[in-house]
mmCIF file of C-alpha atoms and ligand atoms in Angstrom:
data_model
loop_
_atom_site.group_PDB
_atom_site.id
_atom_site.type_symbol
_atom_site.label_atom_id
_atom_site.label_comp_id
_atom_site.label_asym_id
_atom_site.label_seq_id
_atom_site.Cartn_x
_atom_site.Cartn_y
_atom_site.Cartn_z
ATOM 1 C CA UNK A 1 -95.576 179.703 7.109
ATOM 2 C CA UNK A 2 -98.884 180.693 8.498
ATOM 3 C CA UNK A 3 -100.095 180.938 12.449
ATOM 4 C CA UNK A 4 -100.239 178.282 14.701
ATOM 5 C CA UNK A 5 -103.870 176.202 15.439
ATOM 6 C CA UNK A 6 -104.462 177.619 18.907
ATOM 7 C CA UNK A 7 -103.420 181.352 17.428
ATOM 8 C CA UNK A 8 -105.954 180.648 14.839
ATOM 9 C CA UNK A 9 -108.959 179.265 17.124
ATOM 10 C CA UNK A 10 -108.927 183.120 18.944
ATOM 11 C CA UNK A 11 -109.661 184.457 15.561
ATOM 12 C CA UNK A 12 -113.417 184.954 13.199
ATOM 13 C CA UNK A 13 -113.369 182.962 10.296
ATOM 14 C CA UNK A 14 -113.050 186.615 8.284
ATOM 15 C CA UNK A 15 -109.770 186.815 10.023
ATOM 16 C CA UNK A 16 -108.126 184.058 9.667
ATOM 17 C CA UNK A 17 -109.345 184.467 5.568
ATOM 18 C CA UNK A 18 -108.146 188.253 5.222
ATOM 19 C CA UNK A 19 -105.073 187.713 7.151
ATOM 20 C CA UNK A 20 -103.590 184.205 5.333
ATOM 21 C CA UNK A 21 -100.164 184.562 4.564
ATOM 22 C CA UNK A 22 -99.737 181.166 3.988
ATOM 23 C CA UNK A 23 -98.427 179.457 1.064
ATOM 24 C CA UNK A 24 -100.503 179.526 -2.283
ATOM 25 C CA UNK A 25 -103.525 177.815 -2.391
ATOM 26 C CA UNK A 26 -105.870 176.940 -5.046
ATOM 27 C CA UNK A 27 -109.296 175.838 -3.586
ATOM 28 C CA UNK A 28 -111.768 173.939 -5.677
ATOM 29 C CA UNK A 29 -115.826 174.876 -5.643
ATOM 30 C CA UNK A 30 -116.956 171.426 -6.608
ATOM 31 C CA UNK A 31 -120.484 173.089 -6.592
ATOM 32 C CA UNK A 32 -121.890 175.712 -8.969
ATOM 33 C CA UNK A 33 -124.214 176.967 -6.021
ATOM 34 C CA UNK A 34 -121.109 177.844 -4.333
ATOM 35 C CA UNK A 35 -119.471 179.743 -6.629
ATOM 36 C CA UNK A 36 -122.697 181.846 -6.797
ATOM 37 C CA UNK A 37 -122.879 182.372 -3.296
ATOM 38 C CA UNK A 38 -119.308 183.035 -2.932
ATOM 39 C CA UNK A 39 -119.714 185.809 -5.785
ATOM 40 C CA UNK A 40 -122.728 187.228 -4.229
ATOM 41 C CA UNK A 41 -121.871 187.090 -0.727
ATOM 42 C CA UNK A 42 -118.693 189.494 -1.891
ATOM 43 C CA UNK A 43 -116.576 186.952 -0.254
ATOM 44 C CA UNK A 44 -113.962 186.795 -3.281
ATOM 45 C CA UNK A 45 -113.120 190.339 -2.637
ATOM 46 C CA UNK A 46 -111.515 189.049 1.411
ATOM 47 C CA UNK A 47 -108.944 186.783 -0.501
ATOM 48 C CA UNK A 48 -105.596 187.716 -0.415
ATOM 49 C CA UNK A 49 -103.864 186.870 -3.413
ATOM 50 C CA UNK A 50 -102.544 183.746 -2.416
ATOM 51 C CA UNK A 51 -105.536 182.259 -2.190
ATOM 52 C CA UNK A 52 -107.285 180.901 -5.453
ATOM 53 C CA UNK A 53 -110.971 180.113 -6.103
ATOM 54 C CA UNK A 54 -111.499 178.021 -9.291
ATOM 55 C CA UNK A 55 -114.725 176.420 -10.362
ATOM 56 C CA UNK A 56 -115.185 173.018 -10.898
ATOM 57 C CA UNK A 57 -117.647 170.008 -12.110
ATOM 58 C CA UNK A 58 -120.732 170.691 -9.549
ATOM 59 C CA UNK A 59 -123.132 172.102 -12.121
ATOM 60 C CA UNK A 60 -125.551 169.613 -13.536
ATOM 61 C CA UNK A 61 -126.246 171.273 -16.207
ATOM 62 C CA UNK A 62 -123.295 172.089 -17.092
ATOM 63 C CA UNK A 63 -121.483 169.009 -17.169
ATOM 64 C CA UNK A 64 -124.297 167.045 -19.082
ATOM 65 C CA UNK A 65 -123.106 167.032 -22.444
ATOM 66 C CA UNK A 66 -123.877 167.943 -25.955
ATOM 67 C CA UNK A 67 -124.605 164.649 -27.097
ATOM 68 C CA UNK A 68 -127.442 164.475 -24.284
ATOM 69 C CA UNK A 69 -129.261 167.524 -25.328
ATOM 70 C CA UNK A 70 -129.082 165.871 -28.960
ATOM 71 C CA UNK A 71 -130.593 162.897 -27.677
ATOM 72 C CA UNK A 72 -133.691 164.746 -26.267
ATOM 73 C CA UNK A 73 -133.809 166.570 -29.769
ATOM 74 C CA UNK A 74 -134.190 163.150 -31.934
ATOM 75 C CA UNK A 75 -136.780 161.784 -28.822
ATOM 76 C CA UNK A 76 -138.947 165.180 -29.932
ATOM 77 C CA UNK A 77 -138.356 165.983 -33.529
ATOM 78 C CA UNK A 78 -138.171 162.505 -34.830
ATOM 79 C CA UNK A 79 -139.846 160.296 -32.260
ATOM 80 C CA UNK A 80 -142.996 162.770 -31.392
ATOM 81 C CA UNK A 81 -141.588 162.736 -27.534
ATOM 82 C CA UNK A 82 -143.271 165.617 -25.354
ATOM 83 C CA UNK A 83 -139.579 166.056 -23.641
ATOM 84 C CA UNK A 84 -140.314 167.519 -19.749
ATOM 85 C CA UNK A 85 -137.502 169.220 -18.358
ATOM 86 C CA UNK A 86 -135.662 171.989 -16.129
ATOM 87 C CA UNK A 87 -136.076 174.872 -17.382
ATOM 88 C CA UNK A 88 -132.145 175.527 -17.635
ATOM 89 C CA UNK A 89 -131.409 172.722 -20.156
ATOM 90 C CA UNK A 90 -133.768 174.617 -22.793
ATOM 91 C CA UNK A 91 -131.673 176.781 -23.627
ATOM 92 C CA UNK A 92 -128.242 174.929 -23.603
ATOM 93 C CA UNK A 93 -127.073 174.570 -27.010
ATOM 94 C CA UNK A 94 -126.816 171.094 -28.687
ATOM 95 C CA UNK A 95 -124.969 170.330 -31.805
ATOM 96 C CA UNK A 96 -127.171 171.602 -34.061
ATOM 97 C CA UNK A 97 -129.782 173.581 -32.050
ATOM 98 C CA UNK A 98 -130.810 173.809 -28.505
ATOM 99 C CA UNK A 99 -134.514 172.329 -27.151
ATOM 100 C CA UNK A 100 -136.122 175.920 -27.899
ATOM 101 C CA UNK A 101 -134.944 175.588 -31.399
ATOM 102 C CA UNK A 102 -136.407 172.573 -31.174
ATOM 103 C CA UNK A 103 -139.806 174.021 -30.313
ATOM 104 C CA UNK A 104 -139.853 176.482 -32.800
ATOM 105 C CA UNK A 105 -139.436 173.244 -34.954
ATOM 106 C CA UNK A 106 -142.554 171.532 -33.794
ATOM 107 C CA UNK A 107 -141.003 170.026 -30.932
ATOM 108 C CA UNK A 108 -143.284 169.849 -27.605
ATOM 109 C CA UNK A 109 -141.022 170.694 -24.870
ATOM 110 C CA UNK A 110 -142.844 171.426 -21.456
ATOM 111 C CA UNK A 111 -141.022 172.696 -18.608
ATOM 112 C CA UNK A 112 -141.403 171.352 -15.209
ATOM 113 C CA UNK A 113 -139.717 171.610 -11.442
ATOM 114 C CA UNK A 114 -139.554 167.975 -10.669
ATOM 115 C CA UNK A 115 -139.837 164.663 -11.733
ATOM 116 C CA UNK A 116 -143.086 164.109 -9.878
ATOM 117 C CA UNK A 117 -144.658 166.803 -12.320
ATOM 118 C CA UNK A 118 -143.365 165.367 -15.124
ATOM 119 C CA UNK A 119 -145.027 162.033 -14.171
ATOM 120 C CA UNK A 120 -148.093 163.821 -13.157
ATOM 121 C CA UNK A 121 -148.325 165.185 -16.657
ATOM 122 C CA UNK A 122 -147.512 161.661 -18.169
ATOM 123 C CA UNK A 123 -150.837 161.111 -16.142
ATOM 124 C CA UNK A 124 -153.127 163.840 -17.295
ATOM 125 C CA UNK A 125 -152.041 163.185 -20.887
ATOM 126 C CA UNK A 126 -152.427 159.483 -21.789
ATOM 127 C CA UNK A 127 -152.718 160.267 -25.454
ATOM 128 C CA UNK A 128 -148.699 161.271 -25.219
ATOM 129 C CA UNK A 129 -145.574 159.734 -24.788
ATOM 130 C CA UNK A 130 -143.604 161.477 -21.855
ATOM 131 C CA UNK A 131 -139.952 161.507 -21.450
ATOM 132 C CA UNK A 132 -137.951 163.484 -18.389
ATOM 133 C CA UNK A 133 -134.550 164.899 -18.596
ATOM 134 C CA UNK A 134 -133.028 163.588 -15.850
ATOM 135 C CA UNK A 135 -129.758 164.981 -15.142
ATOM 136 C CA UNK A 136 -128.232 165.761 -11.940
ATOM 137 C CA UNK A 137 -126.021 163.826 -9.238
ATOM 138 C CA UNK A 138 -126.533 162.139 -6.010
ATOM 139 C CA UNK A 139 -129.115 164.594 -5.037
ATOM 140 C CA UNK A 140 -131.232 164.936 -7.954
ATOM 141 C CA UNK A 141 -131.737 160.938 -8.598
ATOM 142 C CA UNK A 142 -133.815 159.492 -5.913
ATOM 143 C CA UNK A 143 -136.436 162.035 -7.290
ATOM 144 C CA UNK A 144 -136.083 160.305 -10.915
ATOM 145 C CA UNK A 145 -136.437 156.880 -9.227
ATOM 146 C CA UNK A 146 -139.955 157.812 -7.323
ATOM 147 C CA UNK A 147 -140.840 159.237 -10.699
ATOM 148 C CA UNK A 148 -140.401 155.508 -12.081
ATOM 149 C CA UNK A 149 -142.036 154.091 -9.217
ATOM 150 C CA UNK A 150 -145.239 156.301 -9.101
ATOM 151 C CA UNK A 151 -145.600 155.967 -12.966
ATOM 152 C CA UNK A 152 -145.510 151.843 -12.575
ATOM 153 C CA UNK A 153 -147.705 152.490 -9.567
ATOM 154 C CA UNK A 154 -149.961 154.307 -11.640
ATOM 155 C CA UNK A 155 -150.248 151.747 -14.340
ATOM 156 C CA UNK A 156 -148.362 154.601 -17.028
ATOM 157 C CA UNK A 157 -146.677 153.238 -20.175
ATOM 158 C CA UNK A 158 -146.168 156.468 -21.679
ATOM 159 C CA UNK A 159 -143.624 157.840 -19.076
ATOM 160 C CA UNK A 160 -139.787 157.017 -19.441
ATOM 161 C CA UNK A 161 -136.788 158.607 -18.175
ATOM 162 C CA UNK A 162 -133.548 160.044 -20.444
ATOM 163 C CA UNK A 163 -130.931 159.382 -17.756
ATOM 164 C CA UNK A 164 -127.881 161.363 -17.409
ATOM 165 C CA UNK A 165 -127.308 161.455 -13.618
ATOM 166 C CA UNK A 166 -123.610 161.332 -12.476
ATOM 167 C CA UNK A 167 -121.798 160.472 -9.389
ATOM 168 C CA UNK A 168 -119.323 162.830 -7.650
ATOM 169 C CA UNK A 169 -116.820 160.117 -6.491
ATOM 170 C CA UNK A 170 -115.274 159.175 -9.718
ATOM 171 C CA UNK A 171 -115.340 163.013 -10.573
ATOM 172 C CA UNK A 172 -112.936 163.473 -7.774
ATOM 173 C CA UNK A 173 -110.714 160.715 -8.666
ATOM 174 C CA UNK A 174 -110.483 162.573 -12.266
ATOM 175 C CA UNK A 175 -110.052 165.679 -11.324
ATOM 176 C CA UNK A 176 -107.739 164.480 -8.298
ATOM 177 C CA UNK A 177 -104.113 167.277 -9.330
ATOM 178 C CA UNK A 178 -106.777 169.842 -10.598
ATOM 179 C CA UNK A 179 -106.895 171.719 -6.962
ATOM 180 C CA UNK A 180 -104.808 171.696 -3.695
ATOM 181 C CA UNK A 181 -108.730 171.634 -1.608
ATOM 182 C CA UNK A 182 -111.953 171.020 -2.437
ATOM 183 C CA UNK A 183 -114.905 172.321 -1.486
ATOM 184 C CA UNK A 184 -117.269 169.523 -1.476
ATOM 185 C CA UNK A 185 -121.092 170.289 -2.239
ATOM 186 C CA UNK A 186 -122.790 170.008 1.225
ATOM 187 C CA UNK A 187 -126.411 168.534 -0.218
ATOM 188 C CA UNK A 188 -124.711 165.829 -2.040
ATOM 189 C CA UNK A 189 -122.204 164.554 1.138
ATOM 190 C CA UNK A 190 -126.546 165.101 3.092
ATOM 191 C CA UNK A 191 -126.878 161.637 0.558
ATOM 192 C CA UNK A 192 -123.550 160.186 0.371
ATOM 193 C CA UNK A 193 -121.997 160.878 3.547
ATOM 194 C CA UNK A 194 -118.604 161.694 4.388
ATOM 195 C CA UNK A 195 -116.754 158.219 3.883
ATOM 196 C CA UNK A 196 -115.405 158.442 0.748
ATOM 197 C CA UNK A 197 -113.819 162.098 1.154
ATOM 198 C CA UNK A 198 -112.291 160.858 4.069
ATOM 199 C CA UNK A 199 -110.968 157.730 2.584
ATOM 200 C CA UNK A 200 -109.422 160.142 -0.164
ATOM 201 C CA UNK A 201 -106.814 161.960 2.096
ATOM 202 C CA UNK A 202 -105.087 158.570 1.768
ATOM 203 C CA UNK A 203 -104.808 159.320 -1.856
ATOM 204 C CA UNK A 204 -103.498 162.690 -0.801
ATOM 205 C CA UNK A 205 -106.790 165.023 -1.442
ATOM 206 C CA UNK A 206 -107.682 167.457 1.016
ATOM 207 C CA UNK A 207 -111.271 168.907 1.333
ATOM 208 C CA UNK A 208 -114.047 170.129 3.538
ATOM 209 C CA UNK A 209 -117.549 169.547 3.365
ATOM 210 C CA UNK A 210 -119.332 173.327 3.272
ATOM 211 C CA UNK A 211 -122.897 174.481 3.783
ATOM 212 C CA UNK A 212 -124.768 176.958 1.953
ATOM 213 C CA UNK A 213 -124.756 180.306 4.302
ATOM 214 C CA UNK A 214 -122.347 183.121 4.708
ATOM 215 C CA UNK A 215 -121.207 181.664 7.815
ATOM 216 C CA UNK A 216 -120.650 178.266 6.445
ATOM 217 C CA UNK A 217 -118.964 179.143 3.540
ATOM 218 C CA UNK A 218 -116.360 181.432 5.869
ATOM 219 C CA UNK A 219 -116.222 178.924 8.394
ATOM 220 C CA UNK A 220 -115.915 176.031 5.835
ATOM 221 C CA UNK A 221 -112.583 178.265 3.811
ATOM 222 C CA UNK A 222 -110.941 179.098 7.268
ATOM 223 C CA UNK A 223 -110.603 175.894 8.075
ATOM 224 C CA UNK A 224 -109.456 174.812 4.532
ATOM 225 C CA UNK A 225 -106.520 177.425 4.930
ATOM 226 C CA UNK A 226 -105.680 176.823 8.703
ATOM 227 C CA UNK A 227 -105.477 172.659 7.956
ATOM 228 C CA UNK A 228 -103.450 173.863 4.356
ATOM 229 C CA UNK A 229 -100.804 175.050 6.028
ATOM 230 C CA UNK A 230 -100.223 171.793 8.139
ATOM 231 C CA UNK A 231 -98.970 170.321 5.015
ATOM 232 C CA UNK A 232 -101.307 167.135 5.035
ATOM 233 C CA UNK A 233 -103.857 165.831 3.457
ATOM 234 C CA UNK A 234 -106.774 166.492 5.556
ATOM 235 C CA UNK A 235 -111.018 166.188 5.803
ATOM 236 C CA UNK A 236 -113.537 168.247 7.760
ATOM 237 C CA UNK A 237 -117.469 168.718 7.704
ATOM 238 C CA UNK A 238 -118.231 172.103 7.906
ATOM 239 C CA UNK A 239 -121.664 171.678 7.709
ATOM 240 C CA UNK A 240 -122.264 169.298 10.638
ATOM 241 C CA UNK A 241 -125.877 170.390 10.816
ATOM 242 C CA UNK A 242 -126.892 168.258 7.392
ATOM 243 C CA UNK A 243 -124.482 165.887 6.784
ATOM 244 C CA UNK A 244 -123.410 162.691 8.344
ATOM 245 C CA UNK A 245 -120.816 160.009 7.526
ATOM 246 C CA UNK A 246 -123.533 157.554 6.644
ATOM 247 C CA UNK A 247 -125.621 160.156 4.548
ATOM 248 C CA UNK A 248 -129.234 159.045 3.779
ATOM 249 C CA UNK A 249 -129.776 155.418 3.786
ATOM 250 C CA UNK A 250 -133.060 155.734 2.447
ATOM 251 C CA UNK A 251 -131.860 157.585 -0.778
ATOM 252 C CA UNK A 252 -129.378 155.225 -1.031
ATOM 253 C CA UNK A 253 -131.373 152.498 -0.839
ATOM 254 C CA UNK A 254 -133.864 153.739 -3.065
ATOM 255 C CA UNK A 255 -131.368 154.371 -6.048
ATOM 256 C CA UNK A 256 -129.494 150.828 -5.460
ATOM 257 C CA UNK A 257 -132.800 149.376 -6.334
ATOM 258 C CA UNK A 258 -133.203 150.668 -9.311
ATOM 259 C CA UNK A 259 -130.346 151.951 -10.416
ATOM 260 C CA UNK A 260 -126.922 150.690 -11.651
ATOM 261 C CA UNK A 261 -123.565 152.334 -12.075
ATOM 262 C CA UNK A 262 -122.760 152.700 -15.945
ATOM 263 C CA UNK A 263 -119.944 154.629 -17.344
ATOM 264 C CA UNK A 264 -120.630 158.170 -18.485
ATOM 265 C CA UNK A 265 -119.872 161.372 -20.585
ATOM 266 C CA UNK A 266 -118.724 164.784 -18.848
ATOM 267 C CA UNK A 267 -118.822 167.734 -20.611
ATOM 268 C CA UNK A 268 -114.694 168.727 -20.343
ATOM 269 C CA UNK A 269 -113.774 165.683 -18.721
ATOM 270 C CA UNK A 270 -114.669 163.030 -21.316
ATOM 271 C CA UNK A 271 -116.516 159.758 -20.539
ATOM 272 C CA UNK A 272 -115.532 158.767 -16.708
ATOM 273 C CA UNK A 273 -116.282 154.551 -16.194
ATOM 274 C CA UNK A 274 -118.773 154.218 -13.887
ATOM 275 C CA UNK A 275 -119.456 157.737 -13.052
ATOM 276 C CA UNK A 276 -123.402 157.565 -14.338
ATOM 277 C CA UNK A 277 -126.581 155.940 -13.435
ATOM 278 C CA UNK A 278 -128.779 153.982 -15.081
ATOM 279 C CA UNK A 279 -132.191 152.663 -14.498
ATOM 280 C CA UNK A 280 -131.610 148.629 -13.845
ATOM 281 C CA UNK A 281 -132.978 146.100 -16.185
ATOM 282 C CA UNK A 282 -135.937 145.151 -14.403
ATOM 283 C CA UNK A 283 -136.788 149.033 -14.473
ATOM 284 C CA UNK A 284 -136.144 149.331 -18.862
ATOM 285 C CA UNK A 285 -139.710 149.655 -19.554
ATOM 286 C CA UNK A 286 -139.459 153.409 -18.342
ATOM 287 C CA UNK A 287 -135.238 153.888 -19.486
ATOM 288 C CA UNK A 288 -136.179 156.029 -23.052
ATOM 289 C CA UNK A 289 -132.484 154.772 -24.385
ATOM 290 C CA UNK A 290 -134.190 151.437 -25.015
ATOM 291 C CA UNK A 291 -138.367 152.492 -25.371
ATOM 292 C CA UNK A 292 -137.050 154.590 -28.262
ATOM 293 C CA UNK A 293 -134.083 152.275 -29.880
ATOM 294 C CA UNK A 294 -131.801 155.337 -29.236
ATOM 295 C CA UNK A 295 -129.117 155.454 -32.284
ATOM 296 C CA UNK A 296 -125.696 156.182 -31.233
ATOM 297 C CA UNK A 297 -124.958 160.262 -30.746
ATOM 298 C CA UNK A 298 -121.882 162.044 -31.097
ATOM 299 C CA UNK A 299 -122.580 165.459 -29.682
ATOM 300 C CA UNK A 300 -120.221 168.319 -31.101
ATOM 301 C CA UNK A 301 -119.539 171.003 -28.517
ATOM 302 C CA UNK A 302 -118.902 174.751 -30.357
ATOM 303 C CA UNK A 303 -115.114 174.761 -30.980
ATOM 304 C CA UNK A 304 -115.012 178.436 -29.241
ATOM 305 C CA UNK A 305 -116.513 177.313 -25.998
ATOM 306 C CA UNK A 306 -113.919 176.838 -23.512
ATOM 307 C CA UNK A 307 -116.566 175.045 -20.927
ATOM 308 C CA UNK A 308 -114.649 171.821 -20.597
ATOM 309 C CA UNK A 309 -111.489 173.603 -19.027
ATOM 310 C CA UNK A 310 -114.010 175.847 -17.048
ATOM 311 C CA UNK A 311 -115.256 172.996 -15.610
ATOM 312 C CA UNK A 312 -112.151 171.526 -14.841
ATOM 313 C CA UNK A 313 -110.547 174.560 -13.732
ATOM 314 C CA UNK A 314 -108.298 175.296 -16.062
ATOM 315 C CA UNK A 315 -109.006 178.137 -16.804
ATOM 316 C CA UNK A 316 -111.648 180.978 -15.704
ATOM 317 C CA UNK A 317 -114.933 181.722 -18.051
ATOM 318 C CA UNK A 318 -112.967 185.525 -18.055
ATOM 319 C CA UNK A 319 -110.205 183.509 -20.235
ATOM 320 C CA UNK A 320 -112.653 182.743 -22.709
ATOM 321 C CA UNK A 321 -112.559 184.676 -25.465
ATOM 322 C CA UNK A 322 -115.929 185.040 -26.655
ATOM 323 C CA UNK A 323 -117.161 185.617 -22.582
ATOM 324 C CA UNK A 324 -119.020 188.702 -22.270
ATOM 325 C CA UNK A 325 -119.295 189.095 -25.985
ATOM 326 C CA UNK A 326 -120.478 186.316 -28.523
ATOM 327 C CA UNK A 327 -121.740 184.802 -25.423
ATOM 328 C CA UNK A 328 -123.829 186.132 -22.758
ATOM 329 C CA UNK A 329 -126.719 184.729 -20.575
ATOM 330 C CA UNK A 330 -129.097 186.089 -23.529
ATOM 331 C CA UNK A 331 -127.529 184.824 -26.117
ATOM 332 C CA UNK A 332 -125.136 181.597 -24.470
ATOM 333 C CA UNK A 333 -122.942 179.059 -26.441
ATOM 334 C CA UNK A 334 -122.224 176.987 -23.933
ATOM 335 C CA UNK A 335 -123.875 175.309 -20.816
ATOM 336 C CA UNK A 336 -121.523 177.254 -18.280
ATOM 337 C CA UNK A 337 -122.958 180.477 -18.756
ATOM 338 C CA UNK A 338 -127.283 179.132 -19.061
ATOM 339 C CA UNK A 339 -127.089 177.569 -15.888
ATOM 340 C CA UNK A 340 -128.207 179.451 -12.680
ATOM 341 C CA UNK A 341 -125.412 177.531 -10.891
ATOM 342 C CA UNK A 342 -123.209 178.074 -14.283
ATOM 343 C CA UNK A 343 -119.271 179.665 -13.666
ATOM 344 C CA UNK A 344 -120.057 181.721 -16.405
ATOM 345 C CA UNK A 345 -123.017 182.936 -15.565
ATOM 346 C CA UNK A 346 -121.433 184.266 -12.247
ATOM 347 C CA UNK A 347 -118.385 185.601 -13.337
ATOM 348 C CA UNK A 348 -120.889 187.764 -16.128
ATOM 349 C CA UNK A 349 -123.737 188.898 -12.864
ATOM 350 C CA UNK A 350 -120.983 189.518 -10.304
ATOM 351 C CA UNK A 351 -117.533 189.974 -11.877
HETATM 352 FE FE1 SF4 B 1 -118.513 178.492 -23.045
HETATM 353 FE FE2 SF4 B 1 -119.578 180.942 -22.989
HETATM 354 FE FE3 SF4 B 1 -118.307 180.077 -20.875
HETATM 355 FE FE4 SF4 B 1 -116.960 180.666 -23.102
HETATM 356 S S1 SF4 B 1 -118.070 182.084 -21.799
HETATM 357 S S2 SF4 B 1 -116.678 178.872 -21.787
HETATM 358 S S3 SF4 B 1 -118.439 180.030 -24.665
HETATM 359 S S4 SF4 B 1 -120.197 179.218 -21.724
#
């Protein structure tokens, strides 16, 4: 067993990390921006062998699923949608083709960096229909809501939304054995607050709330190992600075409005009740599901993709077998590894 608490609080975060010789320990980055940071900071290479990284669901992109980016296909090829978007979900394939095999189809797909400019455009051009891909969790969907709000403001009928945000909670509750810690995503706990990951040590999972920097990273997986070897299920914020147990009220408040909870698909983990968001029915004039009588889509993910156990870390993007080979982040075939915040993507730039 490891060092004792007041031992530990003489030590540097490094230290305590390099120097764990405590029992085995498999620590969950809930966020994809973490697992990039982690990679590029070098700090996987101060692990001793005991302790495990694996990636997990934090990645919006990556969890939206197949059937989504099939649903933004039909909008443009057979409804005459202009589809605004991320750039990142262009490229992401979708059962038959991706949105920029879309475009070389006729599709108009216009990329944009928020979903103010998406409404903007739904401004400028009056003489087309607009829909946003809105994907994304608890930090990503107040933006889609004053998107709504500034297109009713604005008189629009030709803006809508294609809604695929997600909620972390329930994604915890699924994914509850998967890790022995997890690192939760600091911007989305800025929104939520800390209540619910502390109400979860009572169902016996352990995590800490980390920032963004090399120090708060460090900081945030010493303290994961010194409170692992106590042997209970534990909570800290490590990132103190930005996040508060009440989160933002005014987000919240915001999304309540207009939103609703709705069950939803994961890519990997299936459909998860009342893990998505959906615009409220006083709000359906701008939800594209209904504008555009939406047919039912089954999305088919490439059998050879392994992105659903990447994401639930099951296995590393390393274990697939067409990583580094049939698919690269030229050529991807699955969502993991076209995503800036994609495992794949970092195991292929820093592995
Ligand atoms: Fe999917 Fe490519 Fe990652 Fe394999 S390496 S899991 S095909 S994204």
């Amino acid at each position: 067993m490891g060092e004792t608490n007041s031992e530990n609080k003489k030590k540097t975060a490094r230290e305590i990390i390099e120097n764990y010789n405590g029992p085995k320990v498999r620590i969950m980055e809930v966020c994809g921006t973490h697992t990039h940071e982690i990679f590029r900071l070098g700090i996987r290479k101060l692990l001793p062998e005991q302790v495990e990284l694996i990636s997990g669901p934090g990645c919006p992109v990556c969890v939206t699923p197949v059937s989504f980016i099939d649903e933004a296909i039909y909008l443009a090829l057979e409804k005459g949608v202009t589809i605004c978007t991320f750039g990142d979900l262009v490229r992401v394939p979708g059962t038959k083709m991706s949105l920029a095999g879309a475009r070389e189809q006729g599709a108009k797909i216009h990329i944009v960096y928020s979903p103010a400019d998406a409404e903007k455009y739904a401004k400028e051009h009056p003489e087309e229909q607009v829909t946003f891909l809105s994907v994304g969790f608890e930090t990503t969907t107040p933006a889609g809501c004053l998107s709504v709000k500034a297109a009713k403001e604005d008189g629009l009928d030709n803006y809508s939304l294609l809604v695929a945000n997600k909620t972390m909670p329930q994604a915890y509750e699924a994914l509850k054995g998967s890790a022995d810690v997890f690192l939760y995503p600091g911007h989305v706990n800025a929104i939520t607050g800390t209540r619910l990951c502390e109400a979860l040590t009572e169902e016996g999972v352990s995590g800490v709330v980390a920032g963004f920097t090399a120090r708060e990273l460090m900081t945030a997986l010493a303290v994961s190992l010194v409170k692992f070897q106590e042997g209970k299920p534990f909570f800290v914020n490590c990132y103190p600075r930005v996040v508060t147990q009440d989160g933002s009220k005014e987000a919240q408040v915001l999304v309540d409005e207009m939103m609703e909870a709705c069950d939803s698909e994961w890519r990997g983990l299936g459909v998860i009740p009342a893990s998505g968001m959906k615009l409220r029915p006083e709000w359906q004039n701008f939800d594209a599901r209904i504008k555009y009588q939406m047919p039912k889509i089954e999305g088919k993910p490439n059998p050879a993709c392994r992105c659903g156990d990447v994401l639930q870390g099951k296995c590393k993007p390393s274990d697939c077998k067409v990583f580094g080979k049939g698919c690269t982040p030229q050529h991807p075939v699955g969502a993991c590894m076209v995503s800036g915040e994609g495992a794949c993507s970092a195991y292929y730039q820093y592995s």
